[in-house]
Amino acid sequence: MSPRRERDPIDPSSGRPPVPDGKTVVRDEDWYGRDLSGERRTGHTFYDTDWTEVENDGGIFDECTFSGVKFNASRHTNAAFTNCTFKRCSFFDTRFEQCKAVGSVFQQCTFNILQVRGGDWSFVALPGADLRSAFFEGVRMREADLTGVRLEGATVTGVDLSGSLLHGAKLSGADLRASDLSALDPLTVELAGAKIDLEQAAVVAAALGFDVT
């Protein structure tokens, strides 16, 4: 079951969410090359902040919003971005290793040469994301929303996609070997030229109604 995201409190007089506390808002700051290892932030909002070449080992960001943030060439290890929202962010040559992004939402972001190795990205929402040059290896992505995602030619190996939404996903030429494809409906995705192993082939054949013996 997907983690429950709390609604923003509503001001009864205006019917609108309140203005964020200035102490939790970072706007137009240059954090180029900053070391964020061990950083702890909850409920913070980052607007148009430059995180290029940031080093982040073990930093924790929970229920934060990142809008127009540049994560280019940043490195994140054993870090957590849980229940966060990313809007129009850039992830050029960004690397996540053994990180946690459970329940996070990505909207209108770019992901050129994104690398994700290990970690837990369950319940993440990446609908329609262009991940054609992305590399995912050994990542847990249970019940992720990958509706209409573009993964042509991408590497998605050893990834737990059980319960994920893959309707309309473009997987042509992708390397999917050793990933859990139990939630895949081959009639609703593009699979031409995708690389799968024999065990996965049996799963796909069974989904098509074949009696695999």
PDB file of C-alpha atoms in Angstrom:
ATOM      1  CA  MET A   1       0.000   0.000   0.000  1.00  0.00           C
ATOM      2  CA  SER A   2       1.358   3.431  -0.963  1.00  0.00           C
ATOM      3  CA  PRO A   3       2.598   5.683   1.867  1.00  0.00           C
ATOM      4  CA  ARG A   4       0.012   8.291   2.722  1.00  0.00           C
ATOM      5  CA  ARG A   5       0.943  11.843   1.853  1.00  0.00           C
ATOM      6  CA  GLU A   6      -0.468  14.492   4.166  1.00  0.00           C
ATOM      7  CA  ARG A   7      -2.428  17.370   2.654  1.00  0.00           C
ATOM      8  CA  ASP A   8      -1.193  20.903   3.095  1.00  0.00           C
ATOM      9  CA  PRO A   9      -3.034  22.681   5.916  1.00  0.00           C
ATOM     10  CA  ILE A  10      -5.694  25.063   4.628  1.00  0.00           C
ATOM     11  CA  ASP A  11      -6.287  28.575   5.889  1.00  0.00           C
ATOM     12  CA  PRO A  12     -10.061  28.609   6.613  1.00  0.00           C
ATOM     13  CA  SER A  13     -10.354  32.316   5.789  1.00  0.00           C
ATOM     14  CA  SER A  14      -8.804  32.142   2.301  1.00  0.00           C
ATOM     15  CA  GLY A  15      -9.165  28.468   1.431  1.00  0.00           C
ATOM     16  CA  ARG A  16      -5.521  28.414   0.322  1.00  0.00           C
ATOM     17  CA  PRO A  17      -2.421  26.723   1.736  1.00  0.00           C
ATOM     18  CA  PRO A  18      -0.437  29.046   4.002  1.00  0.00           C
ATOM     19  CA  VAL A  19       2.733  30.784   2.828  1.00  0.00           C
ATOM     20  CA  PRO A  20       5.731  28.586   3.774  1.00  0.00           C
ATOM     21  CA  ASP A  21       7.796  29.612   6.768  1.00  0.00           C
ATOM     22  CA  GLY A  22      10.733  31.665   5.463  1.00  0.00           C
ATOM     23  CA  LYS A  23      13.097  29.589   7.578  1.00  0.00           C
ATOM     24  CA  THR A  24      12.257  26.490   5.537  1.00  0.00           C
ATOM     25  CA  VAL A  25      12.588  28.106   2.087  1.00  0.00           C
ATOM     26  CA  VAL A  26      15.830  28.242   0.091  1.00  0.00           C
ATOM     27  CA  ARG A  27      15.591  30.380  -3.033  1.00  0.00           C
ATOM     28  CA  ASP A  28      18.068  31.206  -5.833  1.00  0.00           C
ATOM     29  CA  GLU A  29      21.102  30.033  -3.855  1.00  0.00           C
ATOM     30  CA  ASP A  30      24.345  28.696  -5.296  1.00  0.00           C
ATOM     31  CA  TRP A  31      25.251  25.442  -3.547  1.00  0.00           C
ATOM     32  CA  TYR A  32      27.723  24.403  -6.254  1.00  0.00           C
ATOM     33  CA  GLY A  33      30.056  21.679  -4.977  1.00  0.00           C
ATOM     34  CA  ARG A  34      28.713  21.870  -1.419  1.00  0.00           C
ATOM     35  CA  ASP A  35      29.125  18.856   0.859  1.00  0.00           C
ATOM     36  CA  LEU A  36      25.669  17.977   2.197  1.00  0.00           C
ATOM     37  CA  SER A  37      26.742  14.790   3.945  1.00  0.00           C
ATOM     38  CA  GLY A  38      24.739  14.271   7.119  1.00  0.00           C
ATOM     39  CA  GLU A  39      22.349  17.130   6.287  1.00  0.00           C
ATOM     40  CA  ARG A  40      18.850  16.824   7.833  1.00  0.00           C
ATOM     41  CA  ARG A  41      15.894  18.734   6.339  1.00  0.00           C
ATOM     42  CA  THR A  42      12.161  18.175   6.802  1.00  0.00           C
ATOM     43  CA  GLY A  43       9.429  20.107   4.995  1.00  0.00           C
ATOM     44  CA  HIS A  44      11.870  22.474   3.289  1.00  0.00           C
ATOM     45  CA  THR A  45      11.319  24.048  -0.137  1.00  0.00           C
ATOM     46  CA  PHE A  46      14.173  24.689  -2.570  1.00  0.00           C
ATOM     47  CA  TYR A  47      13.516  27.077  -5.476  1.00  0.00           C
ATOM     48  CA  ASP A  48      15.965  27.434  -8.403  1.00  0.00           C
ATOM     49  CA  THR A  49      18.908  26.312  -6.292  1.00  0.00           C
ATOM     50  CA  ASP A  50      22.131  25.055  -7.898  1.00  0.00           C
ATOM     51  CA  TRP A  51      23.154  21.657  -6.514  1.00  0.00           C
ATOM     52  CA  THR A  52      25.678  20.992  -9.301  1.00  0.00           C
ATOM     53  CA  GLU A  53      28.494  18.647  -8.173  1.00  0.00           C
ATOM     54  CA  VAL A  54      27.045  18.417  -4.657  1.00  0.00           C
ATOM     55  CA  GLU A  55      28.400  15.551  -2.536  1.00  0.00           C
ATOM     56  CA  ASN A  56      25.788  13.980  -0.302  1.00  0.00           C
ATOM     57  CA  ASP A  57      26.650  10.990   1.879  1.00  0.00           C
ATOM     58  CA  GLY A  58      23.851  10.093   4.272  1.00  0.00           C
ATOM     59  CA  GLY A  59      21.845  13.313   3.996  1.00  0.00           C
ATOM     60  CA  ILE A  60      18.119  13.015   4.776  1.00  0.00           C
ATOM     61  CA  PHE A  61      15.437  15.132   3.075  1.00  0.00           C
ATOM     62  CA  ASP A  62      11.872  14.267   4.056  1.00  0.00           C
ATOM     63  CA  GLU A  63       8.693  15.803   2.603  1.00  0.00           C
ATOM     64  CA  CYS A  64      10.731  18.492   0.849  1.00  0.00           C
ATOM     65  CA  THR A  65       9.906  20.264  -2.427  1.00  0.00           C
ATOM     66  CA  PHE A  66      12.553  20.909  -5.077  1.00  0.00           C
ATOM     67  CA  SER A  67      11.499  23.287  -7.860  1.00  0.00           C
ATOM     68  CA  GLY A  68      13.862  24.160 -10.696  1.00  0.00           C
ATOM     69  CA  VAL A  69      16.829  22.676  -8.811  1.00  0.00           C
ATOM     70  CA  LYS A  70      19.939  21.622 -10.757  1.00  0.00           C
ATOM     71  CA  PHE A  71      21.260  18.282  -9.502  1.00  0.00           C
ATOM     72  CA  ASN A  72      23.755  18.036 -12.376  1.00  0.00           C
ATOM     73  CA  ALA A  73      26.831  15.864 -11.717  1.00  0.00           C
ATOM     74  CA  SER A  74      25.840  15.539  -8.041  1.00  0.00           C
ATOM     75  CA  ARG A  75      26.614  12.357  -6.102  1.00  0.00           C
ATOM     76  CA  HIS A  76      24.298  10.894  -3.464  1.00  0.00           C
ATOM     77  CA  THR A  77      25.270   7.858  -1.360  1.00  0.00           C
ATOM     78  CA  ASN A  78      23.164   6.261   1.400  1.00  0.00           C
ATOM     79  CA  ALA A  79      20.984   9.381   1.285  1.00  0.00           C
ATOM     80  CA  ALA A  80      17.193   9.689   1.584  1.00  0.00           C
ATOM     81  CA  PHE A  81      14.681  11.810  -0.342  1.00  0.00           C
ATOM     82  CA  THR A  82      11.431  10.432   1.060  1.00  0.00           C
ATOM     83  CA  ASN A  83       7.965  11.727   0.138  1.00  0.00           C
ATOM     84  CA  CYS A  84       9.587  14.624  -1.722  1.00  0.00           C
ATOM     85  CA  THR A  85       8.321  16.473  -4.799  1.00  0.00           C
ATOM     86  CA  PHE A  86      10.664  17.360  -7.667  1.00  0.00           C
ATOM     87  CA  LYS A  87       9.356  19.871 -10.225  1.00  0.00           C
ATOM     88  CA  ARG A  88      11.273  20.857 -13.380  1.00  0.00           C
ATOM     89  CA  CYS A  89      14.566  19.673 -11.909  1.00  0.00           C
ATOM     90  CA  SER A  90      17.629  18.663 -13.918  1.00  0.00           C
ATOM     91  CA  PHE A  91      19.413  15.358 -13.217  1.00  0.00           C
ATOM     92  CA  PHE A  92      22.210  15.437 -15.786  1.00  0.00           C
ATOM     93  CA  ASP A  93      24.884  12.844 -14.925  1.00  0.00           C
ATOM     94  CA  THR A  94      23.397  12.516 -11.425  1.00  0.00           C
ATOM     95  CA  ARG A  95      24.238   9.399  -9.415  1.00  0.00           C
ATOM     96  CA  PHE A  96      22.307   7.794  -6.571  1.00  0.00           C
ATOM     97  CA  GLU A  97      23.894   4.825  -4.800  1.00  0.00           C
ATOM     98  CA  GLN A  98      22.006   2.910  -2.107  1.00  0.00           C
ATOM     99  CA  CYS A  99      19.603   5.823  -1.679  1.00  0.00           C
ATOM    100  CA  LYS A 100      15.984   5.924  -0.552  1.00  0.00           C
ATOM    101  CA  ALA A 101      13.355   7.841  -2.541  1.00  0.00           C
ATOM    102  CA  VAL A 102      10.211   6.131  -1.260  1.00  0.00           C
ATOM    103  CA  GLY A 103       6.997   7.984  -2.111  1.00  0.00           C
ATOM    104  CA  SER A 104       8.672  10.797  -4.051  1.00  0.00           C
ATOM    105  CA  VAL A 105       7.106  12.428  -7.129  1.00  0.00           C
ATOM    106  CA  PHE A 106       8.973  13.684 -10.213  1.00  0.00           C
ATOM    107  CA  GLN A 107       7.222  16.176 -12.494  1.00  0.00           C
ATOM    108  CA  GLN A 108       8.621  17.598 -15.764  1.00  0.00           C
ATOM    109  CA  CYS A 109      12.192  16.715 -14.808  1.00  0.00           C
ATOM    110  CA  THR A 110      15.077  15.818 -17.145  1.00  0.00           C
ATOM    111  CA  PHE A 111      17.231  12.749 -16.499  1.00  0.00           C
ATOM    112  CA  ASN A 112      20.124  12.646 -18.982  1.00  0.00           C
ATOM    113  CA  ILE A 113      22.686   9.992 -17.969  1.00  0.00           C
ATOM    114  CA  LEU A 114      20.974   9.352 -14.618  1.00  0.00           C
ATOM    115  CA  GLN A 115      22.478   6.425 -12.656  1.00  0.00           C
ATOM    116  CA  VAL A 116      20.715   4.667  -9.791  1.00  0.00           C
ATOM    117  CA  ARG A 117      22.419   1.719  -8.109  1.00  0.00           C
ATOM    118  CA  GLY A 118      20.693  -0.116  -5.275  1.00  0.00           C
ATOM    119  CA  GLY A 119      18.414   1.494  -2.725  1.00  0.00           C
ATOM    120  CA  ASP A 120      14.651   1.728  -2.324  1.00  0.00           C
ATOM    121  CA  TRP A 121      12.555   3.755  -4.792  1.00  0.00           C
ATOM    122  CA  SER A 122       9.248   2.049  -3.996  1.00  0.00           C
ATOM    123  CA  PHE A 123       6.021   4.029  -4.577  1.00  0.00           C
ATOM    124  CA  VAL A 124       7.959   6.625  -6.576  1.00  0.00           C
ATOM    125  CA  ALA A 125       5.992   8.462  -9.296  1.00  0.00           C
ATOM    126  CA  LEU A 126       7.730   8.969 -12.653  1.00  0.00           C
ATOM    127  CA  PRO A 127       4.805   9.063 -15.105  1.00  0.00           C
ATOM    128  CA  GLY A 128       5.861   9.985 -18.636  1.00  0.00           C
ATOM    129  CA  ALA A 129       9.497  10.506 -17.609  1.00  0.00           C
ATOM    130  CA  ASP A 130      12.132  10.379 -20.356  1.00  0.00           C
ATOM    131  CA  LEU A 131      14.678   7.893 -18.984  1.00  0.00           C
ATOM    132  CA  ARG A 132      16.145   6.736 -22.292  1.00  0.00           C
ATOM    133  CA  SER A 133      19.742   7.192 -21.140  1.00  0.00           C
ATOM    134  CA  ALA A 134      19.145   6.079 -17.551  1.00  0.00           C
ATOM    135  CA  PHE A 135      20.847   3.224 -15.696  1.00  0.00           C
ATOM    136  CA  PHE A 136      18.983   1.390 -12.901  1.00  0.00           C
ATOM    137  CA  GLU A 137      20.652  -1.585 -11.242  1.00  0.00           C
ATOM    138  CA  GLY A 138      19.473  -3.583  -8.222  1.00  0.00           C
ATOM    139  CA  VAL A 139      16.892  -0.973  -7.224  1.00  0.00           C
ATOM    140  CA  ARG A 140      13.658  -1.724  -5.374  1.00  0.00           C
ATOM    141  CA  MET A 141      10.847   0.030  -7.265  1.00  0.00           C
ATOM    142  CA  ARG A 142       7.792  -1.784  -5.957  1.00  0.00           C
ATOM    143  CA  GLU A 143       4.443  -0.209  -6.871  1.00  0.00           C
ATOM    144  CA  ALA A 144       6.152   2.638  -8.713  1.00  0.00           C
ATOM    145  CA  ASP A 145       4.101   4.714 -11.162  1.00  0.00           C
ATOM    146  CA  LEU A 146       5.937   4.285 -14.467  1.00  0.00           C
ATOM    147  CA  THR A 147       2.935   4.954 -16.680  1.00  0.00           C
ATOM    148  CA  GLY A 148       4.052   6.044 -20.141  1.00  0.00           C
ATOM    149  CA  VAL A 149       7.705   6.137 -19.097  1.00  0.00           C
ATOM    150  CA  ARG A 150      10.335   6.196 -21.875  1.00  0.00           C
ATOM    151  CA  LEU A 151      13.069   3.619 -21.308  1.00  0.00           C
ATOM    152  CA  GLU A 152      14.116   2.818 -24.864  1.00  0.00           C
ATOM    153  CA  GLY A 153      17.698   1.572 -24.767  1.00  0.00           C
ATOM    154  CA  ALA A 154      17.973   2.127 -21.003  1.00  0.00           C
ATOM    155  CA  THR A 155      19.465  -0.336 -18.521  1.00  0.00           C
ATOM    156  CA  VAL A 156      17.010  -1.666 -15.935  1.00  0.00           C
ATOM    157  CA  THR A 157      18.681  -4.788 -14.541  1.00  0.00           C
ATOM    158  CA  GLY A 158      17.900  -6.637 -11.322  1.00  0.00           C
ATOM    159  CA  VAL A 159      15.152  -4.129 -10.498  1.00  0.00           C
ATOM    160  CA  ASP A 160      12.133  -5.110  -8.382  1.00  0.00           C
ATOM    161  CA  LEU A 161       9.185  -3.758 -10.391  1.00  0.00           C
ATOM    162  CA  SER A 162       6.540  -5.881  -8.677  1.00  0.00           C
ATOM    163  CA  GLY A 163       3.181  -4.116  -8.535  1.00  0.00           C
ATOM    164  CA  SER A 164       4.438  -1.221 -10.652  1.00  0.00           C
ATOM    165  CA  LEU A 165       2.238   0.622 -13.152  1.00  0.00           C
ATOM    166  CA  LEU A 166       3.776   0.158 -16.598  1.00  0.00           C
ATOM    167  CA  HIS A 167       0.847   0.875 -18.913  1.00  0.00           C
ATOM    168  CA  GLY A 168       2.072   2.637 -22.048  1.00  0.00           C
ATOM    169  CA  ALA A 169       5.747   2.261 -21.109  1.00  0.00           C
ATOM    170  CA  LYS A 170       8.224   2.283 -23.997  1.00  0.00           C
ATOM    171  CA  LEU A 171      10.788  -0.437 -23.333  1.00  0.00           C
ATOM    172  CA  SER A 172      12.103  -1.117 -26.831  1.00  0.00           C
ATOM    173  CA  GLY A 173      15.777  -2.044 -26.776  1.00  0.00           C
ATOM    174  CA  ALA A 174      15.981  -1.774 -22.977  1.00  0.00           C
ATOM    175  CA  ASP A 175      18.070  -4.226 -20.975  1.00  0.00           C
ATOM    176  CA  LEU A 176      15.570  -5.686 -18.503  1.00  0.00           C
ATOM    177  CA  ARG A 177      17.441  -8.812 -17.502  1.00  0.00           C
ATOM    178  CA  ALA A 178      16.902 -10.132 -13.952  1.00  0.00           C
ATOM    179  CA  SER A 179      14.205  -7.536 -13.227  1.00  0.00           C
ATOM    180  CA  ASP A 180      10.801  -8.516 -11.832  1.00  0.00           C
ATOM    181  CA  LEU A 181       8.344  -8.230 -14.741  1.00  0.00           C
ATOM    182  CA  SER A 182       5.371  -9.826 -12.984  1.00  0.00           C
ATOM    183  CA  ALA A 183       3.358  -6.576 -13.259  1.00  0.00           C
ATOM    184  CA  LEU A 184       4.085  -6.201 -16.977  1.00  0.00           C
ATOM    185  CA  ASP A 185       1.212  -6.531 -19.455  1.00  0.00           C
ATOM    186  CA  PRO A 186       3.016  -7.103 -22.777  1.00  0.00           C
ATOM    187  CA  LEU A 187      -0.062  -5.928 -24.688  1.00  0.00           C
ATOM    188  CA  THR A 188       0.108  -2.417 -23.208  1.00  0.00           C
ATOM    189  CA  VAL A 189       3.842  -1.678 -23.596  1.00  0.00           C
ATOM    190  CA  GLU A 190       6.411  -1.475 -26.371  1.00  0.00           C
ATOM    191  CA  LEU A 191       8.909  -4.326 -26.002  1.00  0.00           C
ATOM    192  CA  ALA A 192      10.543  -4.774 -29.414  1.00  0.00           C
ATOM    193  CA  GLY A 193      14.222  -5.631 -29.036  1.00  0.00           C
ATOM    194  CA  ALA A 194      14.206  -5.565 -25.227  1.00  0.00           C
ATOM    195  CA  LYS A 195      16.698  -7.912 -23.575  1.00  0.00           C
ATOM    196  CA  ILE A 196      15.212 -10.434 -21.138  1.00  0.00           C
ATOM    197  CA  ASP A 197      16.382 -13.766 -19.736  1.00  0.00           C
ATOM    198  CA  LEU A 198      14.691 -17.167 -20.059  1.00  0.00           C
ATOM    199  CA  GLU A 199      12.849 -16.877 -16.728  1.00  0.00           C
ATOM    200  CA  GLN A 200      11.427 -13.509 -17.746  1.00  0.00           C
ATOM    201  CA  ALA A 201      10.464 -14.888 -21.150  1.00  0.00           C
ATOM    202  CA  ALA A 202       8.318 -17.478 -19.381  1.00  0.00           C
ATOM    203  CA  VAL A 203       6.632 -14.715 -17.343  1.00  0.00           C
ATOM    204  CA  VAL A 204       5.874 -12.701 -20.483  1.00  0.00           C
ATOM    205  CA  ALA A 205       4.604 -15.774 -22.325  1.00  0.00           C
ATOM    206  CA  ALA A 206       2.297 -16.638 -19.415  1.00  0.00           C
ATOM    207  CA  ALA A 207       0.958 -13.064 -19.428  1.00  0.00           C
ATOM    208  CA  LEU A 208       0.102 -13.559 -23.107  1.00  0.00           C
ATOM    209  CA  GLY A 209      -1.891 -16.662 -22.251  1.00  0.00           C
ATOM    210  CA  PHE A 210       0.594 -19.313 -23.256  1.00  0.00           C
ATOM    211  CA  ASP A 211       0.791 -22.546 -21.247  1.00  0.00           C
ATOM    212  CA  VAL A 212       4.485 -22.567 -20.255  1.00  0.00           C
ATOM    213  CA  THR A 213       5.703 -26.020 -19.271  1.00  0.00           C
TER     214      THR A 213
END
